[in-house]
Coordinates of C-alpha atoms in Angstrom, one line a residue:
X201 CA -10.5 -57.8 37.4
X202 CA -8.3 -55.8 35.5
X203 CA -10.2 -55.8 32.0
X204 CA -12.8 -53.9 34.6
X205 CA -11.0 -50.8 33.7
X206 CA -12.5 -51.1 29.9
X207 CA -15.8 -52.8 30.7
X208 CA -17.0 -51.8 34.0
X209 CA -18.8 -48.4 35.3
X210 CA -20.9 -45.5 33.4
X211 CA -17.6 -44.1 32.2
X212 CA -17.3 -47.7 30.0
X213 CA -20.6 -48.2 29.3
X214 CA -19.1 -47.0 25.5
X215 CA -16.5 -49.8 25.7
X216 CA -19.7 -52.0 26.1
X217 CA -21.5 -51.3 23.3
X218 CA -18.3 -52.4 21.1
X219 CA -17.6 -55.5 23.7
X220 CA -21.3 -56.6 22.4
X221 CA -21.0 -55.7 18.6
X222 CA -18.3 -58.7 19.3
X223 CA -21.1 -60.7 20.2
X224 CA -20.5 -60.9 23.9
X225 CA -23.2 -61.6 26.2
X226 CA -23.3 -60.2 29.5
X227 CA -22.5 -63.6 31.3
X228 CA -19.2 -63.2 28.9
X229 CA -18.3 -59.8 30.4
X230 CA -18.5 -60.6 33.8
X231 CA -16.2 -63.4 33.6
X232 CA -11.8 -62.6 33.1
X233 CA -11.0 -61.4 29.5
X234 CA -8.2 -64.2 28.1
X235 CA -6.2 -62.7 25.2
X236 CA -5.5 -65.7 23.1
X237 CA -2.5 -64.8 20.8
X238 CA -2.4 -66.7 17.8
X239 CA 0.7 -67.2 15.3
X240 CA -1.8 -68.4 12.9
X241 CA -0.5 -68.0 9.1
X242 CA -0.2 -69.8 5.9
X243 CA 3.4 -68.8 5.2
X244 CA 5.1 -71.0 7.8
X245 CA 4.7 -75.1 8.4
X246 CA 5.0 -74.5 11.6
X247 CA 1.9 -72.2 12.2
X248 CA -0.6 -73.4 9.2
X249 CA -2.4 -75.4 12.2
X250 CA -2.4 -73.1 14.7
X251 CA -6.1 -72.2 14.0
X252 CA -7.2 -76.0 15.4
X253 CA -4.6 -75.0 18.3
X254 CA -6.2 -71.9 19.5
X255 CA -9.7 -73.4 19.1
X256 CA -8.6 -76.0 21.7
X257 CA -7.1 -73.3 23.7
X258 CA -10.4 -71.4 23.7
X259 CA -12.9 -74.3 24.7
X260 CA -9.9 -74.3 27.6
X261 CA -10.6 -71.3 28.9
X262 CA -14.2 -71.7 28.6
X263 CA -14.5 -74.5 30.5
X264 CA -12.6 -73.0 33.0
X265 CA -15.1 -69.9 33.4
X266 CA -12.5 -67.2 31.1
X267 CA -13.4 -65.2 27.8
X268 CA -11.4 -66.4 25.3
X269 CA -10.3 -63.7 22.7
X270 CA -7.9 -64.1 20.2
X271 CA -5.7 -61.8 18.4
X272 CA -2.6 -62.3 15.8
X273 CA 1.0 -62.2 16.0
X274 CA 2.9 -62.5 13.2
X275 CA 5.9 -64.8 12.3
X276 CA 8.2 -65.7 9.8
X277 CA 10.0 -68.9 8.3
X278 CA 13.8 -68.4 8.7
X279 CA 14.0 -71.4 6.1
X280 CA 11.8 -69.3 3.3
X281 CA 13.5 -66.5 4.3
X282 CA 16.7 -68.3 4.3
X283 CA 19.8 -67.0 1.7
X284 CA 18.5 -64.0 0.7
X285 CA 17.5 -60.2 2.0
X286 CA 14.5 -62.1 3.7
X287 CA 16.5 -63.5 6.4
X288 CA 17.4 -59.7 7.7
X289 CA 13.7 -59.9 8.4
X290 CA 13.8 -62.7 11.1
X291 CA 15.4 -61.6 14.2
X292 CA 14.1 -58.6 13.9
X293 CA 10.5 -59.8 14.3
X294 CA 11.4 -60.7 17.4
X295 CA 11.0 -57.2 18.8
X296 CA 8.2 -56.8 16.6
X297 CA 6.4 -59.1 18.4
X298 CA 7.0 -58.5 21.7
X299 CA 5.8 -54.8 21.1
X300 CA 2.6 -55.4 19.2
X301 CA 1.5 -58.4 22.0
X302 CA 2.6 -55.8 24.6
X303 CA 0.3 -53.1 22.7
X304 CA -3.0 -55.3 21.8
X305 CA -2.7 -56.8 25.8
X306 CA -2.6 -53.2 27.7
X307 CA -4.5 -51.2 25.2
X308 CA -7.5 -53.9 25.8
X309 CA -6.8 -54.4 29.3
X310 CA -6.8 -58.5 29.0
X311 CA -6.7 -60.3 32.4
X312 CA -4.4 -63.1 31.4
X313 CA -2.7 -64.4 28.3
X314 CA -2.3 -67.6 26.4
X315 CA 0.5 -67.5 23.9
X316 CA 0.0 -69.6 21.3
X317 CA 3.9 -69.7 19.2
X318 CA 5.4 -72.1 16.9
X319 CA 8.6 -70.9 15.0
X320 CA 12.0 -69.4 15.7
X321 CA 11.8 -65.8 16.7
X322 CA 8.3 -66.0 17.7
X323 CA 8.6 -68.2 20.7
X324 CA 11.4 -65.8 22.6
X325 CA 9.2 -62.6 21.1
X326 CA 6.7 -63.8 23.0
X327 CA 8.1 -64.7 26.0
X328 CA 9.5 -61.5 26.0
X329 CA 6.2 -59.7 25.9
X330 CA 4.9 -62.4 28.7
X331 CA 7.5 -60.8 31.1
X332 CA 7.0 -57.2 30.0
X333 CA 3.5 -57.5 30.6
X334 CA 3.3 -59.7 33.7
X335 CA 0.1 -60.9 34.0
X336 CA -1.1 -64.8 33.9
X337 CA 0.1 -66.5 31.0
X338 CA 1.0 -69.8 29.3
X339 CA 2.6 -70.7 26.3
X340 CA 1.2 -73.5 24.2
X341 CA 3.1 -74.5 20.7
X342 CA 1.8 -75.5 17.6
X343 CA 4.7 -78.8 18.3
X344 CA 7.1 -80.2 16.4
X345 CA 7.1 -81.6 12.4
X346 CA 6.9 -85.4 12.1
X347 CA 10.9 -86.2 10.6
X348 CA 10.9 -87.0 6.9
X349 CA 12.3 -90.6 5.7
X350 CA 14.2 -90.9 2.5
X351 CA 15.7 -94.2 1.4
X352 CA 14.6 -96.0 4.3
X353 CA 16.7 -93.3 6.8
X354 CA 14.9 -90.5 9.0
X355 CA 15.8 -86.9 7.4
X356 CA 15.0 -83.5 8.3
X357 CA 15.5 -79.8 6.9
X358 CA 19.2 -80.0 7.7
X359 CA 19.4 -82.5 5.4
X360 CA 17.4 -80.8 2.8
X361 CA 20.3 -77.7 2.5
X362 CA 23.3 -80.4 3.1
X363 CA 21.7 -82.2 -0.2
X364 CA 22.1 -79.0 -2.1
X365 CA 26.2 -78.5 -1.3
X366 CA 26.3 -82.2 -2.4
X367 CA 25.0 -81.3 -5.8
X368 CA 27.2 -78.4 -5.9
X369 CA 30.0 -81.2 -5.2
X370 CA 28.6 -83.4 -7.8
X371 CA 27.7 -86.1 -5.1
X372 CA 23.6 -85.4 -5.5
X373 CA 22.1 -85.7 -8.3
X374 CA 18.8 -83.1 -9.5
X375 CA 16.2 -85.6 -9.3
X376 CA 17.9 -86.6 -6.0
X377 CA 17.5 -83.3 -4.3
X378 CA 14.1 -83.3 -5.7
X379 CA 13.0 -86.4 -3.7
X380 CA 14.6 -84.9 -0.6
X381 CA 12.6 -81.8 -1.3
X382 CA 9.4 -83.9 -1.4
X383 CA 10.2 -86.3 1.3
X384 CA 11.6 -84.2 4.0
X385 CA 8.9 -81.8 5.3
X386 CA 6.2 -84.9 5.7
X387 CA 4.0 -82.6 8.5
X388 CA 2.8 -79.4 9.8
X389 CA 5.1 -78.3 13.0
X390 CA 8.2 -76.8 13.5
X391 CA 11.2 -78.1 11.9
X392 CA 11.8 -81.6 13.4
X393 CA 15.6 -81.2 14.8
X394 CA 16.9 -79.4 17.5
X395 CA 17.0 -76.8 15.6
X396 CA 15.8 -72.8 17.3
X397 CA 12.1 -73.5 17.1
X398 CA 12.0 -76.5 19.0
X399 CA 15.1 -75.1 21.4
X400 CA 13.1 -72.7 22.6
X401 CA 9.8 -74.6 22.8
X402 CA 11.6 -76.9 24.6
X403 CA 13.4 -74.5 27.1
X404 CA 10.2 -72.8 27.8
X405 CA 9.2 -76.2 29.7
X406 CA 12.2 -75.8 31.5
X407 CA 11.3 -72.0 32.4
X408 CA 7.6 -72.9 33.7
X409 CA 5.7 -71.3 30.8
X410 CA 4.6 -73.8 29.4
X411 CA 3.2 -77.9 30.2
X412 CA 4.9 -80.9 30.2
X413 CA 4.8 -81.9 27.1
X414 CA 4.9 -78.8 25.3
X415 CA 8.4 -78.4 23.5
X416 CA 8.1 -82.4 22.2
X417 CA 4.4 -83.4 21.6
X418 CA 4.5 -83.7 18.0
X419 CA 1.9 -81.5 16.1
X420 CA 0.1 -84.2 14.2
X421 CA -1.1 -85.7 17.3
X422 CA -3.5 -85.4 18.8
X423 CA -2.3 -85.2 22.2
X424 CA -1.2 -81.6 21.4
X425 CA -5.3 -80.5 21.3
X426 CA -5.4 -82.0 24.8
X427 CA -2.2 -80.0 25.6
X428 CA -3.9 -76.6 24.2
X429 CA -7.1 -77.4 26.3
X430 CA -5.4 -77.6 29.6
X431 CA -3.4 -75.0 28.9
X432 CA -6.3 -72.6 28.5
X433 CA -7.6 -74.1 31.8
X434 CA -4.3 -73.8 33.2
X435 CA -4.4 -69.9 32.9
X436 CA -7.7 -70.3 34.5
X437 CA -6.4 -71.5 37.2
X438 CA -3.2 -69.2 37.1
X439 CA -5.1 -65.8 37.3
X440 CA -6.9 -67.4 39.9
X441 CA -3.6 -68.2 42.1
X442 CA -2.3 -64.2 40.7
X443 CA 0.6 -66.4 39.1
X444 CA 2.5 -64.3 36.4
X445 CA 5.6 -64.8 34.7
X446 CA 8.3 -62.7 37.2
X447 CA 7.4 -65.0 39.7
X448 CA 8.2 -67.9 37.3
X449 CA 11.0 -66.5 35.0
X450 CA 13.1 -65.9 38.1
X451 CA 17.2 -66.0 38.0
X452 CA 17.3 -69.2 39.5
X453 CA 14.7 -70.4 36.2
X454 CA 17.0 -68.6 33.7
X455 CA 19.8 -70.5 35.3
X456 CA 17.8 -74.3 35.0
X457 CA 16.9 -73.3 31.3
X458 CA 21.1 -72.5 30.3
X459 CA 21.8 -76.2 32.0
X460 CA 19.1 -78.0 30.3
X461 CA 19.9 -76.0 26.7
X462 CA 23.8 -77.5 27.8
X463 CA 22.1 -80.8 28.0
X464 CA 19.8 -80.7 24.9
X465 CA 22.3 -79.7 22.7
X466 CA 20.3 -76.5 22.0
X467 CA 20.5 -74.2 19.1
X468 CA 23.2 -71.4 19.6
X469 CA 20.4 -69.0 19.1
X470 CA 19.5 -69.6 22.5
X471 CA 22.4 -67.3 23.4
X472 CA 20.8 -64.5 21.8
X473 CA 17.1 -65.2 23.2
X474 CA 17.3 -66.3 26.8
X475 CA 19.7 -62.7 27.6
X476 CA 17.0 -61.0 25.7
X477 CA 13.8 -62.9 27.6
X478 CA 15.4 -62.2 30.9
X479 CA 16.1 -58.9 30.1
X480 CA 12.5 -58.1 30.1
X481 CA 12.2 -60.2 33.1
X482 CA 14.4 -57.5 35.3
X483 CA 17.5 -60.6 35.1
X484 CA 20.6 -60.1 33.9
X485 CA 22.2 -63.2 32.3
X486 CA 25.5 -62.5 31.0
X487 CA 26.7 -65.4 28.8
X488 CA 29.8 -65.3 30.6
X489 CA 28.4 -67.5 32.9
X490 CA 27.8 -70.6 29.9
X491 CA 30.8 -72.1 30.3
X492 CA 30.7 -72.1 34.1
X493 CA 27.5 -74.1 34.0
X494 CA 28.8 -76.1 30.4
X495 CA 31.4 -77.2 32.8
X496 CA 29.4 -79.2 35.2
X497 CA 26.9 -80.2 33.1
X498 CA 26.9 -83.4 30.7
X499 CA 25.6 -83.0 26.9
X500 CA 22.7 -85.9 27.5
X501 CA 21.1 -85.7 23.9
X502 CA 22.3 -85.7 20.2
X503 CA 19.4 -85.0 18.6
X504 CA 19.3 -83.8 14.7
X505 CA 21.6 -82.2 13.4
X506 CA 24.2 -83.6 15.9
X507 CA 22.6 -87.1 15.7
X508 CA 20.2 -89.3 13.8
X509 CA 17.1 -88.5 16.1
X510 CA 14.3 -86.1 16.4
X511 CA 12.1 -84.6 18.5
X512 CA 9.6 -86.9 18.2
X513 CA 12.2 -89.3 19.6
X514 CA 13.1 -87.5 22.8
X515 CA 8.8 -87.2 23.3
X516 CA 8.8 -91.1 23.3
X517 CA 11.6 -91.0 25.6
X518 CA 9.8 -89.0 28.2
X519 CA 10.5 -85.7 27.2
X520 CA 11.9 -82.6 28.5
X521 CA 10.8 -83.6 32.2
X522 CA 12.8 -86.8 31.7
X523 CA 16.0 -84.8 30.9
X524 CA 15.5 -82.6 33.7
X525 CA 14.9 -85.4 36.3
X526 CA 18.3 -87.1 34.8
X527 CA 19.8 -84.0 35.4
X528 CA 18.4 -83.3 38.6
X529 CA 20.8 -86.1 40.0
X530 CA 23.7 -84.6 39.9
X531 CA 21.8 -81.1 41.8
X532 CA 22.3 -79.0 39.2
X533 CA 18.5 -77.9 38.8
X534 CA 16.8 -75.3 41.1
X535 CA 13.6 -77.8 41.5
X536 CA 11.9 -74.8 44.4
X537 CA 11.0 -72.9 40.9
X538 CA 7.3 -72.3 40.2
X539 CA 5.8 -73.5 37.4
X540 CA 2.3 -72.8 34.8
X541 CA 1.0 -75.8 36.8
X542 CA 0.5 -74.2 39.9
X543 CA 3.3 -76.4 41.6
X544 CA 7.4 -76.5 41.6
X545 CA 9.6 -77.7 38.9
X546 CA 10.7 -80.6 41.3
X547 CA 7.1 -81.6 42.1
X548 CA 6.9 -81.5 38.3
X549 CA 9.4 -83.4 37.5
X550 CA 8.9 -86.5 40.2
X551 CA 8.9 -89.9 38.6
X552 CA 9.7 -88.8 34.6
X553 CA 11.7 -91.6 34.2
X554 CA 14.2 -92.0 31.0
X555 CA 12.5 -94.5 28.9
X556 CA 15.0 -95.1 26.4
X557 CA 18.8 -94.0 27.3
X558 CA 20.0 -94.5 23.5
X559 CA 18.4 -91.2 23.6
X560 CA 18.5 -89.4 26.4
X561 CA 21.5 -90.9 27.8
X562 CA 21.9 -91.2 31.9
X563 CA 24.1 -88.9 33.5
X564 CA 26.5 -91.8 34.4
X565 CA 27.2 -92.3 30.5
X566 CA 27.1 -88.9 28.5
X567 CA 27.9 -88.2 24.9
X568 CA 30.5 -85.5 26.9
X569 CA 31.0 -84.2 30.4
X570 CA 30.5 -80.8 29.0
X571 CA 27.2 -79.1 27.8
X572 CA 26.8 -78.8 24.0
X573 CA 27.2 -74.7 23.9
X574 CA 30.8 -73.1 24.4
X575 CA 31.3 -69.3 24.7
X576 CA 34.6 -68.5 23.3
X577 CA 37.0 -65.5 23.5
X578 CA 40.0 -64.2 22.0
X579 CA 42.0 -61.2 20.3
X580 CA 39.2 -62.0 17.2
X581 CA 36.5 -61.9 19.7
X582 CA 37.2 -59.6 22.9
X583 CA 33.6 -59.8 24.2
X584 CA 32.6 -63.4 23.1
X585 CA 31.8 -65.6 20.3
X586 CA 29.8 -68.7 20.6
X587 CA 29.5 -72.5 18.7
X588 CA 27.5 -75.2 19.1
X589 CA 30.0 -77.8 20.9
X590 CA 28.1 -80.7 20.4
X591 CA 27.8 -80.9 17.0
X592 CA 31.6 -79.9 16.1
X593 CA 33.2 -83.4 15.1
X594 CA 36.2 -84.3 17.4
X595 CA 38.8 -83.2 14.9
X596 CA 37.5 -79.6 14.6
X597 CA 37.1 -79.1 18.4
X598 CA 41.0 -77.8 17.3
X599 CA 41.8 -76.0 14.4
X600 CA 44.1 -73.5 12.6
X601 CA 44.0 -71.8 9.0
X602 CA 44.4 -69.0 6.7
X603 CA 41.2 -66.7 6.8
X604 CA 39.1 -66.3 3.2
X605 CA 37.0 -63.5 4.0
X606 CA 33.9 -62.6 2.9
X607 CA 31.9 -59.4 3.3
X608 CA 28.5 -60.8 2.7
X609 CA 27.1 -64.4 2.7
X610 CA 26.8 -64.5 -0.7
X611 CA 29.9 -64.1 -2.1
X612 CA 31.0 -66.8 0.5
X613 CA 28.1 -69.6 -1.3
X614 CA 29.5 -68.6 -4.2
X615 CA 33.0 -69.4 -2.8
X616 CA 32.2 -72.5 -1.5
X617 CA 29.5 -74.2 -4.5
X618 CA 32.7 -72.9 -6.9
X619 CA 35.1 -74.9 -5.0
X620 CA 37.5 -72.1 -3.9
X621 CA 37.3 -73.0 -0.4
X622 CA 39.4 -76.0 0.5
X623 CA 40.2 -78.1 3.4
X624 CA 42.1 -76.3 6.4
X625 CA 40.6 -73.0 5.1
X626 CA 38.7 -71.0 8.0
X627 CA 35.7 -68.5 6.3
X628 CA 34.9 -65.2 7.6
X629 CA 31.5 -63.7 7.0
X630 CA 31.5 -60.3 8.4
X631 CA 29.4 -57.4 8.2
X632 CA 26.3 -59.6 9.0
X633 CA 26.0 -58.5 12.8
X634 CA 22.6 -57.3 14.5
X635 CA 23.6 -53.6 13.2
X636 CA 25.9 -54.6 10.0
X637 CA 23.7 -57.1 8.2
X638 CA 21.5 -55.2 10.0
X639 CA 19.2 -58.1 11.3
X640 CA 22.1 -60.6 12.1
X641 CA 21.1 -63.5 9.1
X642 CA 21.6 -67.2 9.9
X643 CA 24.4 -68.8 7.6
X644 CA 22.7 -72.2 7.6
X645 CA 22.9 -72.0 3.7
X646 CA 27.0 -71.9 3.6
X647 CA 27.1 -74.3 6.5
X648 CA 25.3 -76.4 4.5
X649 CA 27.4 -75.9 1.4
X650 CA 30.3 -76.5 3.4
X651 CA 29.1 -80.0 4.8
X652 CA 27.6 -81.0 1.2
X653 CA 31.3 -80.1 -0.5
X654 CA 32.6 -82.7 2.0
X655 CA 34.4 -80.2 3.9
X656 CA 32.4 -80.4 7.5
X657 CA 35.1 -82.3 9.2
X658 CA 37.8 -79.7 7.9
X659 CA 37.1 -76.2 7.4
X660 CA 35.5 -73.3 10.5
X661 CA 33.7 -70.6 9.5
X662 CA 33.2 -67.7 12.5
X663 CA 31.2 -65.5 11.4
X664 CA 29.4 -61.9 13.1
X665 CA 26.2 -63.5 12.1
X666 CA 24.3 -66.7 13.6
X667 CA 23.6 -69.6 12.5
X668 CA 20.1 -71.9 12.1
X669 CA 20.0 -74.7 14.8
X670 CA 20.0 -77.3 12.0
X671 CA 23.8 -76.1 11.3
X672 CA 26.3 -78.2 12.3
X673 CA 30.3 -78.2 12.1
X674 CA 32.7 -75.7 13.5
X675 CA 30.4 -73.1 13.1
X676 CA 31.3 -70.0 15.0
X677 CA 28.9 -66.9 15.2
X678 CA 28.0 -64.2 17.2
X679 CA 31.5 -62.7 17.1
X680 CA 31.5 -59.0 19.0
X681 CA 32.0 -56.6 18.7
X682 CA 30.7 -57.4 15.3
X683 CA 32.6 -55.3 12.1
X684 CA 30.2 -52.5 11.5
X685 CA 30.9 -51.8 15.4
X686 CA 34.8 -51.8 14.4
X687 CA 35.4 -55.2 16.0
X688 CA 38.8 -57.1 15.0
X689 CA 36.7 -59.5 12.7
X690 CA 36.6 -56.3 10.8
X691 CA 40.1 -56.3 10.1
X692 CA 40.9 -59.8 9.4
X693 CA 42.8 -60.2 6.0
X694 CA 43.0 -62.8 3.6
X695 CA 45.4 -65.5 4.1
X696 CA 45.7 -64.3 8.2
X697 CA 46.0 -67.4 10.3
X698 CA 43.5 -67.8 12.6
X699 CA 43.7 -70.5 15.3
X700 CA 40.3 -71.9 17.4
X701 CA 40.5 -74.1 19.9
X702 CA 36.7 -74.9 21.6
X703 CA 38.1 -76.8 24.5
X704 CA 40.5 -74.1 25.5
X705 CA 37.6 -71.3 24.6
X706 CA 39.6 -69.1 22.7
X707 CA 39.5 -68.0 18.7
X708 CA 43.0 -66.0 18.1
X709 CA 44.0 -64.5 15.2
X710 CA 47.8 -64.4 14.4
X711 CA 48.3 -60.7 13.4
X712 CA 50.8 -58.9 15.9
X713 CA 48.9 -55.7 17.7
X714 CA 51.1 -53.2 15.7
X715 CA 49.7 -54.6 12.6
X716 CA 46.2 -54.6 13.8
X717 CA 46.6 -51.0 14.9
X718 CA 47.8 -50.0 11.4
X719 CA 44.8 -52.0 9.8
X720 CA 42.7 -50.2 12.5
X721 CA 44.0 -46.8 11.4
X722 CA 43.1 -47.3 7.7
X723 CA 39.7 -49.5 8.6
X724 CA 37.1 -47.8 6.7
X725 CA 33.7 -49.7 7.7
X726 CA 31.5 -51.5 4.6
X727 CA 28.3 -50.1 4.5
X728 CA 25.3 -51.3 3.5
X729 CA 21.8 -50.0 1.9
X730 CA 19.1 -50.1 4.5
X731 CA 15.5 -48.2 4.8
X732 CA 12.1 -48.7 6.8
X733 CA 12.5 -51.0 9.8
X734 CA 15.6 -51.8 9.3
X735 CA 17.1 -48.5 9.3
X736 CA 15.7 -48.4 12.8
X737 CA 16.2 -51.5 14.0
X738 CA 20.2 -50.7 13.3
X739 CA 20.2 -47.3 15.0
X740 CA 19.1 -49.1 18.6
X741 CA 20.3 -52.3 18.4
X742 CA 23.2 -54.0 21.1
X743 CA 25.4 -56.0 20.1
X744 CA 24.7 -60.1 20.2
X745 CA 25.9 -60.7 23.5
X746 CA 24.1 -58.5 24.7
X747 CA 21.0 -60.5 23.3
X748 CA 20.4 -58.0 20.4
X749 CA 18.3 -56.3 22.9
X750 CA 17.1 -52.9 21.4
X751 CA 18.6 -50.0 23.7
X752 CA 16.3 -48.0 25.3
X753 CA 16.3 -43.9 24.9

């Protein structure tokens, strides 16, 4: 066993006497040490039940002849955070994660892991450590929130920011918004679109971290206990085998999970997680390769907010295995992938049939022939941009505008609530880039606005920032080079025409390359007060198609 090292021998009998002032008993110590990381916190919907989770996961491992031992990872809410200095703090916990789990699991020498995630960045940061670390593991979320119903309709946090541009707009009125505030949020779980959390729970299914089940088992129920139990017996049986995650989060798996985040309709955020996951994996996934695989693969869900359902929808449909086995018609799956269950993705997948098409629709009737994520390019964005396809409405998949440009999300809210954005305009937020903001915010608050003012189905914003999963709307992020690097978003003026076409792939902007260079030549970059982590987490971080890795010295 590898948690020998810190147990076993003369040399350890130290390490014993603080292994038993835990309380272990000697038949404890001679079984395999399971770190049980736990998102547990009282900050974020999403995590305030994770305590019930992990006790499931530990009775799990017990059962399954492991010592269950559980330590913390922390997590934040990108919708507190949201719309203020807070959100810098998001993405960037991403890394955090990754290096205290990688810490707390060598330093104690654990013999297999159970991740134990909910929310946004703390699903990829942990999948990030998984790989770094390589030793048995599962992942096991706290699940998805329950959707909201107001006035008879199912709503979700989307609708909750949308209903605030609609006041702005004088569509809403207070004690309108107020009922949405109380009505929306009905459960514990993570937010109950397809918005990042659930993305990324979702996609690790489709990796083979985690059960069937796992990305869509809503966390009221209590099918999700059952889930955690197995899970902790499905490490069990994992370090047993000497499965760990390289031999599941191959290329070929990195490959399944961009087709079925084409089919979901996934957050754009996944563009910025799945590079960075694999990257710890020893895979390079270049997001060049999104449109290839967008161009054979059919968008097969619209769930919130590029359609009325919810998570908890696509569950009763079957679930993530369901979509896969839809998809697996048209051979676009590698089904010889290893899983967390001990068997294959295609043995996995055998006989999850699509119980309801209104929601995951068959492959022979699609909401497109293309995936829901495009990767554009352009003079504006030389190494990539990207947008959520699927929930652009049909007249924005082709656009062209004068540029209002912003230097901060702020001053674009305040733009947009005071009514000086109107429709044909295309908004550029800049200097809010993995190094500029520094910690690359979500604009799901000016989206919002935007779709609120009644604007959604006639004005783009691109931004070097990224956007929530709940946005929807020609929303364009992750421009790069981003403007603190000296990208061309950097030197977009007001009133420049700017033409986007999503079909085509391309964002142009209409400024000859001898005005450019004369911009270039008197570009002086905005900077931006930063200390503590942030300071650092600006000095080493790449750009976002690159993943917003952190560079290594």
């Amino acid at each position: 066993m590898r948690s020998d090292k810190a147990k076993s021998g003369m040399q350890q009998a130290p390490a014993r006497s603080l292994f038993r002032a835990l309380g272990l008993t000697e038949e404890e110590l001679e079984r395999p040490l399971v770190g049980i990381v736990s998102s547990y916190n009282e900050i974020v919907p999403g995590h305030m039940h994770l305590d019930k989770i992990v006790d499931a996961v530990k009775q799990g491992v017990a059962m399954a002849g492991g010592t269950p031992i559980v330590f913390p990872a922390i997590a934040v809410c990108d919708g507190i955070a949201m719309g203020h200095e807070g959100m810098k703090y998001s993405l960037v916990t991403r890394d955090l994660i990754a290096d205290s789990t990688e810490c707390m699991a060598l330093a104690h020498q654990f013999d297999a892991l159970v991740m134990v995630p909910n929310c946004d960045k703390n699903v990829p940061g942990l999948l990030m450590a998984a790989a770094r670390i390589n030793i048995p593991t599962v992942f096991v979320s706290g699940g998805p929130m329950l959707a909201g119903h107001v006035n008879g309709q199912k709503r979700s946090l989307s609708s909750m920011f949308e209903a605030v541009g609609a006041y702005a707009a004088g569509t809403m009125t207070e004690e309108e918004v107020e009922d949405f505030a109380c009505k929306v949020c009905p459960t514990c779980g993570s937010c109950s679109g397809m918005y990042t959390a659930n993305s990324m729970n979702c996609l690790t299914e489709v990796l083979g971290m985690g059960l069937p089940g796992n990305g869509t088992i809503p966390a009221v129920y209590s099918e999700r206990l059952r889930l955690a139990k197995k899970a902790g017996m499905a490490v069990m049986d994992m370090y047993n085998k000497n499965i760990c995650p390289r031999d599941i989060m191959t290329e070929a798996a990195f490959r399944n999970a961009m087709t079925m985040d084409m089919a979901l309709g996934c957050s754009t955020n996944s563009m910025l997680h799945l590079p960075a996951i694999a990257h710890e994996a020893g895979v390079v996934l270049n997001v060049d390769i999104a449109n290839e695989i967008s161009s054979r693969t059919p968008n097969l869900c619209h769930l919130a907010p590029a359609g009325p359902t919810y998570i908890e929808d696509l569950n009763e449909a079957g679930g993530i295995y369901a979509v896969m086995n839809e998809i697996s018609k048209l051979g676009l799956l590698d089904l010889s992938c290893m899983t967390v269950t001990g068997k294959t993705m295609g043995e996995n997948i055998k006989g999850c049939v699509n119980k309801n098409p209104e929601i995951i629709r068959p492959v022979d009737n699609p909401y497109s022939k293309t995936g829901g994520i495009a990767v554009l390019r352009g003079n504006l964005a030389p190494d990539s941009c990207v947008v959520k396809r699927s929930a652009v409405v049909p007249e924005m998949l082709k656009h062209e505008g004068p540029a209002r440009v912003f230097d901060c999300e702020e001053d674009a809210i305040d733009a947009i609530k005071g009514g000086k954005i109107v429709a044909g305009d295309v908004v550029v937020i800049r200097y809010e880039g993995p190094k500029g903001g520094p910690g690359m915010r979500e604009m799901l608050n000016p989206t919002s606005a935007i779709t609120g003012m009644g604007l959604g189905s006639s004005v783009a914003l691109i931004t070097d920032g990224r956007f929530s999963g709940a946005s929807r709307g020609a929303s364009i992020g992750h421009v790069c080079p981003e403007a603190a690097a000296g990208g061309p978003i950097a030197l977009v003026e007001e009133g420049d025409i700017i033409a986007i076409d999503i079909d085509a792939h391309s964002v142009t902007l209409k400024v000859s390359e001898e005005e450019l260079a004369r911009r270039r030549a008197a570009w002086k970059p905005v900077k931006k007060p930063v200390s503590g982590y942030l300071k650092r987490y600006a000095r080493l971080v790449t750009s976002a198609d690159r993943g917003a890795v952190l560079e290594d010295e």
